[in-house]
Amino acid sequence: MLSQISSFLNSGANIIWFMIVLPAVFGVAARFSGKRYAARLMISVLSAAVNLLFALSLYLSESFYVVIPFASHGLDIALNVNEYSAMFLAFAAAGFLVVSLYSVEFLKGESCAGLFMLYLNISIAMINGALLSDNLGIMLFFWEGLLCTLFGMLLINNRQNPKAAVKALVLSGTADLLLMLGIIITVYQAGTPYVSQMQKLPVTGIAGIGFVCMMLGAVGKAGSLPFHTWIPEAAGDAPTPFLAAFPGMLEKFLGIYLAVRIVTDIYDLRPGSGMSIAVMALGTLTIIVGVAMALIQKDMKRLLAYHAISQVGYMVLGIGTALPVGIIGGIFHMLNNTAYKSCLFMTAGSIERQTGTTDLRKIGGLAKHMPVTAACFIVSGLAIAGVPPFSGFFSKELVFDAALESNVVFYAGALLGAFMTAVSFLKMGRAAFAGELKLPENEKYGQEPGIKRAQEPNSRLVRESGFGMLLPMCALAVPSILFGVANTWPLDSLISPALEYTESYSGWPHSAVLVLISLVVLALAVCDHIYGSRKSGSAINAADHIHYAPVLRNIYAAAEKGWFDPYNWTMRIVGAWSALCMFIERGVAWFYDVAAVGAAKGAGNLLHRIDNGSLSLYLAAAVAGVGIIVVIFLAV
Amino acid sequence: MSAMAYIAVSFLVVPLVIIIIINLIQREFAKKVCIYLACASAVIQMASSTAEFFMLSANHLHEYRFTLLWNMKEDAEHFGVTSLSLVVMFCIGFVSFISALIALRTIDKRKIYYVNLLMTLVLGMNGMVIVTDLFSLYVFLEIVGISSFVLIALFRSETGLEGAFKYLVMSALASMLILTGLSFIFMQTGSLLYTKIGPSILIAEDGSKQTLAYVALIFLISGFAVKTGAVPFHSWLPDAHQSADTAVSILLSGIVIKVAGIYSFIVLTDLFKNVPAIDTALAILGIASIITGALLALRQTHFKRIAAYSSVSQMGYILLGLSTGSTLGLVGVIAHVFNHATFKSTLFANAAALHEQTGTLDIDEMGGLQSRMPVTGFSNIAAFLSTAGIPPFAGFWSKLLIIMALWNRGLRVLAGIALFSSILTAAYFLRLQKKVFFGKLPDKYSDLKEIDGTVRFAEIILTVVIIAAGVCFPLALLYLKGRGIL
C-alpha cells in the first residue's frame, strides 16, 4: 500500500497538494474547532497521521524528482525525494505526530489552542516544503515561511508585550537574511539553483563568504550562537508545547538537514581546513556558552532552553569536522536530541500543568506524586548527560571521536560541556523530584498568561498528568533507550545509507580511551554536584559555587544583564542609526522652516527700510537708478 | 474708407465721443448711465481690436497706416496699427471694461468725473500704441500720466492726495528724462519718426560711438522705467495703488504701467535692435524688480500694497522677456501683459469685494473668509495660481515662454533665478491667501455676505478668462506658428 501511495504522490503536482497544502488545510480546520477539544484532537491526530503515512511512503519508495514550473527561470518548484530528504521528512512527521498530540492535550480548554494548532500545522507544511526542495530559492521561501508561524506562536497570549516575539523575529529573520545572501552567492558561483546539479564548490574567496553565510543561516535556525538569545526569552512567554515542538524538535531537523547538505553536497569542506576549524569553534563555543548559562538558571523551562542551545553545539561541532564519523555523529545526535529534549520539555509542561509553575525554587519532591513524569525525566536526563547505554552516550562518543581527530582543543571543550551538562541535570532532577514535596504557596495561579488552573496547591490533588500528555512523553522516552541499546538500526540502516557512507559506526565505540574519559568526566560531575549541594545546603543551589566563582561571577552578571546578547547590540546600533537620521531630518527641516524663511523675511525687512514713503528718498533712488544704467552702458 | 480704416479711426474717436455725450446730456441722467457707457465703449474697443487683428492678418498686412482727419502732406499718415498694437488695445479695452464694472459698485460720487477721466486715459493709451513717431508717443504718454494722477486723487482722501502727489513728482521726473532723451535724439537725427531712428544713430560716420545718442538712450530707459515701476524707480507704485479707489487701481496696475511703460520699452527695443547695452540694462532692471518686489510684498499688511508690489515683480518678468530681444521673448511679453492684466484685475476686484463687505483692507484683521465669500476666495486662488505660473492657468504659459526665451539666449542663470523666484511669488501670495481667506473667521464677520452684482460678475468673468486662456493657450501658439511668427 505504501508504494501505491508514493506513486500517487509522484504523479503531477500531488506531492505539493498533499504534503504541503494538506497540513495547512488541517490547520485551518483546527483553528475553527474553537472550544471543541474532541474535534481538535481528531483533526490534529488525523493530520499528523496522514502526514506520517505520506512521509513513510516516500521514504520507503524509490527516489523521484518532481519539477513544476512556477515563476520565471530559476524559481521552478523542484522537489527531490531522495533517501536523505525523505529520511528527514519521516523524522519530522513522526515528531510532529507526538507533538501534536501533546499540544492538543496541554492546551485543552485554552482559548488559544485552535490558533496554536493552526500555526503548528502550517509550520509542518513549510518544513515539508523546505525538506523536499531541490531549488534553493524555493527552499528559502519555505524556510522563511517559518518566521511567520514562529512570530505568531510567540504572540499567542502576548499581544500587549511582544518582546520575545519581536526578538525571535529579528534574530531568526537576520539568520534567514544571511541564508538568503549565502544562497545568492552560492547560486551565482555554482551557476545553478538546483542542489542536485551542483558540483562541490571550493570554500575560498567569494564562495567562502557564501559558505559562511549559509552555514550561519542554517545553524542559526537550529538555535546555535549567535542567533540563540531568543529561545530563553521565548521559554518564558510561549506555551510549553511551542518549546517542545520548535526549539526542541522541528527547527533542529531543518537546520541540521541544511547544514549537512551544505557540507556534503554544495561545498567541499576539507577536514582540518580553516573553515572547518571555524565551524568547529562555533560549535564548541555554543556548547560551552549554552550550558554555562543553563547552570545558573532557576526556572526549569529556561534551563532546558539553554540546554537545547548547547546541544546544537554538539551537532555543529560534529558536522564541522567534515569527517564521516563527525557528520554521522551530528545527525545521530540530532535525532537523539529531538527525542530527549522534547521529552524534557514535556515533563516541564507536565509539572507546570499540575503545580502552576516551573520555578525550581518553589517546587520540589514531586517524584512520589508524578512517578511517570519523573521516570521520563530520569531517562531523558541520563540520555542528555551521555550516560551509557542511553542513546546520548553513543552519539556523543561519535562527536568526541571526530573532535579528537581534528583538534584536541575542541575535544576538551566538548568534554567541559558534557561535564557541565551532567552537573546541571543532577541539580535540576534532585531539585524538582527528590526530597520532600514542596509546592508554591499563596501563589497567584496563571503565571503564564492564559494558563488557567483548576486546582488548588494541595498535596492531595497534585497528581500525575492525564493519559493524553503521558503518552507522547513516554513515546519519546523510548527512543532514548532504544537508539542506545540497539543503535545499529538508526546508524547503519537509516543514516549511513542516506549519506552513502559505507563504514559502520554502530555498536560500542571503537576507542576505549574515549569511553573511559567520558565515564571519568561523569563521575567528576557527580562529585561536583555532591560537593556543591553540601556546600550550599540544597540541591537547587548545587551549582552556586560555579556561579559565584571569582571571575565567572562577573561574566555571569554581565550575561544576565544582556551584554553578550547580539540582539541588544543590534538594537543599540539601530537606535543610534535612527537618532542620526532624526538629526539630519531636523537639520533639513530647520533649513526649510527657519533658515529660508528667515532669509526672505530679513531681506524684505531690509528693503522696506528704503521704501518708507519719503518722496525725497524715492527721487534719490530714481536718480541712483539713472546712475546704475549709466554704469551699465559704460560697461557694455 | 474701408472697414479697417473705420475701425482704426474709432480707437481714437470713440472715447472722445463718449466724453462729449456724457457732458452734453442732462446731468442727473448722465450720472446714471455714464459708467454703462464706459462699459459699452470698452466692449466696443475689445470687439474692434479683435476684428481689426483678423482683418490685418487676412490682408497679409504687417501694418495699416491711416490718418485721422486730414493729411498734412502726402504719405504723411501719422498713425499705424500693427498686430502687436491691436493685442495691446484689446488688453486696454478688457481692463477698462473690468474697471468700469467695479466702478459701478464702488464709485458713488463723481461718477461723471471718473468716466471723463477714464475716457481720456483710454484715449491716451490708444494713442500711444498707434502713433508712428516718438514725440507723439510722448504727448500721449503725458495725457495718460495726467489722467492717472487726477484719477488717483479723485476722491480727495488724504492718502489719495499723497499718492497722487508722489506719482506726480515721479512722473515729472520721468517726463523730464524722456523729453531730454528725445531732444538728444532729435539733435542727432533731425527726426523722431520711427522709420528714421535705428541703431545707426548710435555710431558716427567715422565709427566711433555717439555719446549723445547713448545718453539719450540712458535717459529714455530711465524715464520709461519710472513709468513701468521697475526697481529702483518703483517707489511711487505702492503708494499710488493703495490710496486710489479700487477701480482706479485696476487701471493703474492692469494697463497703465504696461502701456506707458512696457509698450514704450517694446518700441525702444524694436527701434534699437540688438544693442547689447539696452538688453543688459533691461535684464538687470528685470531681475532687480522681480526679487525686490517679491521680497517687499512678503511683509505688507495692506491687500492693495501686496498687489502693487506684485505688479512690480511681474513687470520684472516682462522686462526680462524683453531683454532677450527674440521673437519668442516678445510673444512671451505680450502674453504676460495680457495675463498680468487678468490676474491683477482679479486681485483688485477681490480687493473691491473685500472692502465693500468688510470695510477694511488690512489682512491682519481678516481671516477665514473663504467660508463666507467663496466666489471671491476661489477667484483669488485662480489669480494666485496664475501668478505663480502653475498650469493649467494662463500665467504658466507666459512665464514659460519668457524663461524659454532666456534659456535660448544662453542667459541660463537669469532663467534659473526667474524660475526660482516663482517660489517667492507663491510665498507672498500664499501668505495673502492664508491670512485673508483661510484660517479662523473672526466673530465680527460671522454674517458676512458674498459680494453681488457687477463685482461678482467681474470676478467670475476674470476667473473664466484665466482658466480658459490657460487651457487654450496652445491654440494661440499654434496660430502664431501658422502665421510664421514663432
XYZ file of N, CA and C in Angstrom, chain A residues 290-299 303 307 360-361 419-431 524-553 556:
174
model
N 26.127 27.832 26.042
C 24.772 27.363 26.337
C 24.695 26.721 27.713
N 25.619 25.800 27.972
C 25.481 25.063 29.218
C 25.910 25.918 30.405
N 26.846 26.863 30.185
C 27.235 27.735 31.289
C 26.056 28.572 31.745
N 25.302 29.104 30.792
C 24.120 29.867 31.161
C 23.070 28.972 31.790
N 22.982 27.733 31.297
C 21.960 26.840 31.847
C 22.220 26.552 33.313
N 23.482 26.526 33.659
C 23.876 26.137 35.011
C 23.269 27.039 36.069
N 23.081 28.286 35.756
C 22.672 29.211 36.796
C 21.171 29.503 36.787
N 20.444 28.877 35.880
C 19.022 29.195 35.807
C 18.268 28.536 36.933
N 17.202 29.210 37.356
C 16.387 28.644 38.399
C 15.019 28.237 37.893
N 14.737 28.570 36.666
C 13.448 28.194 36.100
C 13.662 27.044 35.135
N 16.028 26.856 31.737
C 17.177 25.978 31.853
C 17.220 25.023 30.674
N 19.879 24.496 27.488
C 20.455 23.192 27.131
C 20.218 22.872 25.674
N 12.089 26.424 39.987
C 12.638 25.357 40.818
C 12.743 25.741 42.284
N 12.683 27.068 42.523
C 12.764 27.452 43.922
C 11.473 27.176 44.677
N 30.591 17.763 31.040
C 30.696 17.880 32.490
C 29.594 18.794 33.031
N 29.487 19.961 32.459
C 28.528 20.924 32.977
C 27.092 20.475 32.720
N 26.874 19.781 31.608
C 25.532 19.264 31.355
C 25.109 18.314 32.462
N 26.036 17.422 32.795
C 25.701 16.440 33.831
C 25.408 17.143 35.141
N 26.260 18.091 35.505
C 26.050 18.829 36.766
C 24.686 19.476 36.770
N 24.369 20.105 35.662
C 23.118 20.831 35.585
C 21.919 19.913 35.758
N 21.976 18.759 35.132
C 20.823 17.886 35.227
C 20.694 17.213 36.579
N 21.827 16.969 37.180
C 21.748 16.436 38.538
C 21.038 17.428 39.442
N 21.429 18.659 39.283
C 20.821 19.708 40.098
C 19.325 19.796 39.842
N 18.959 19.833 38.575
C 17.558 20.022 38.255
C 16.734 18.843 38.710
N 17.242 17.657 38.458
C 16.487 16.468 38.811
C 16.242 16.376 40.307
N 17.308 16.601 41.055
C 17.149 16.492 42.503
C 16.254 17.587 43.028
N 16.397 18.792 42.472
C 15.597 19.910 42.988
C 14.121 19.689 42.728
N 33.180 12.765 37.798
C 33.569 14.066 38.332
C 32.342 14.965 38.520
N 31.452 14.842 37.583
C 30.257 15.680 37.672
C 29.450 15.326 38.908
N 29.320 14.043 39.161
C 28.557 13.620 40.340
C 29.220 14.156 41.599
N 30.560 14.034 41.638
C 31.279 14.531 42.823
C 31.069 16.001 43.006
N 31.155 16.725 41.904
C 30.991 18.169 41.991
C 29.602 18.517 42.513
N 28.637 17.736 42.053
C 27.271 18.035 42.489
C 27.131 17.805 43.978
N 27.699 16.704 44.450
C 27.588 16.396 45.879
C 28.286 17.480 46.692
N 29.453 17.869 46.213
C 30.189 18.934 46.894
C 29.376 20.226 46.933
N 28.813 20.539 45.780
C 28.067 21.792 45.684
C 26.834 21.789 46.567
N 26.108 20.674 46.549
C 24.872 20.675 47.333
C 25.181 20.632 48.822
N 26.307 19.979 49.188
C 26.695 20.006 50.615
C 27.028 21.421 51.004
N 27.774 22.100 50.120
C 28.265 23.443 50.439
C 27.107 24.430 50.574
N 26.174 24.369 49.653
C 25.114 25.371 49.676
C 23.874 24.921 50.410
N 23.811 23.653 50.700
C 22.720 23.223 51.563
C 21.515 22.680 50.828
N 21.392 22.898 49.566
C 20.220 22.322 48.896
C 20.599 21.969 47.474
N 19.770 21.149 46.887
C 20.070 20.702 45.522
C 19.986 21.854 44.536
N 19.069 22.732 44.802
C 18.835 23.785 43.821
C 20.042 24.694 43.689
N 20.746 24.862 44.758
C 21.888 25.758 44.714
C 23.192 25.021 44.516
N 23.104 23.791 44.017
C 24.305 22.969 43.924
C 25.306 23.543 42.941
N 24.885 24.381 42.086
C 25.841 24.928 41.125
C 26.303 26.307 41.519
N 25.906 26.764 42.679
C 26.257 28.129 43.055
C 27.736 28.359 43.165
N 28.489 27.322 43.534
C 29.928 27.546 43.670
C 30.568 27.865 42.328
N 29.913 27.406 41.292
C 30.421 27.790 39.970
C 29.909 29.190 39.615
N 28.650 29.395 39.968
C 28.012 30.670 39.621
C 28.781 31.838 40.213
N 29.192 31.682 41.473
C 29.794 32.816 42.158
C 31.290 32.703 42.301
N 31.878 31.879 41.462
C 33.340 31.809 41.457
C 33.894 33.141 40.976
N 35.114 33.501 41.396
C 35.637 34.872 41.239
C 35.442 35.499 39.860
N 36.050 34.954 38.832
C 35.926 35.597 37.529
C 34.562 35.324 36.925
N 34.098 34.121 37.130
C 32.859 33.714 36.488
C 31.690 34.554 36.963
N 31.804 35.008 38.208
C 30.687 35.757 38.739
C 30.421 36.998 37.915
N 29.015 36.093 34.513
C 27.606 35.732 34.610
C 26.724 36.966 34.800
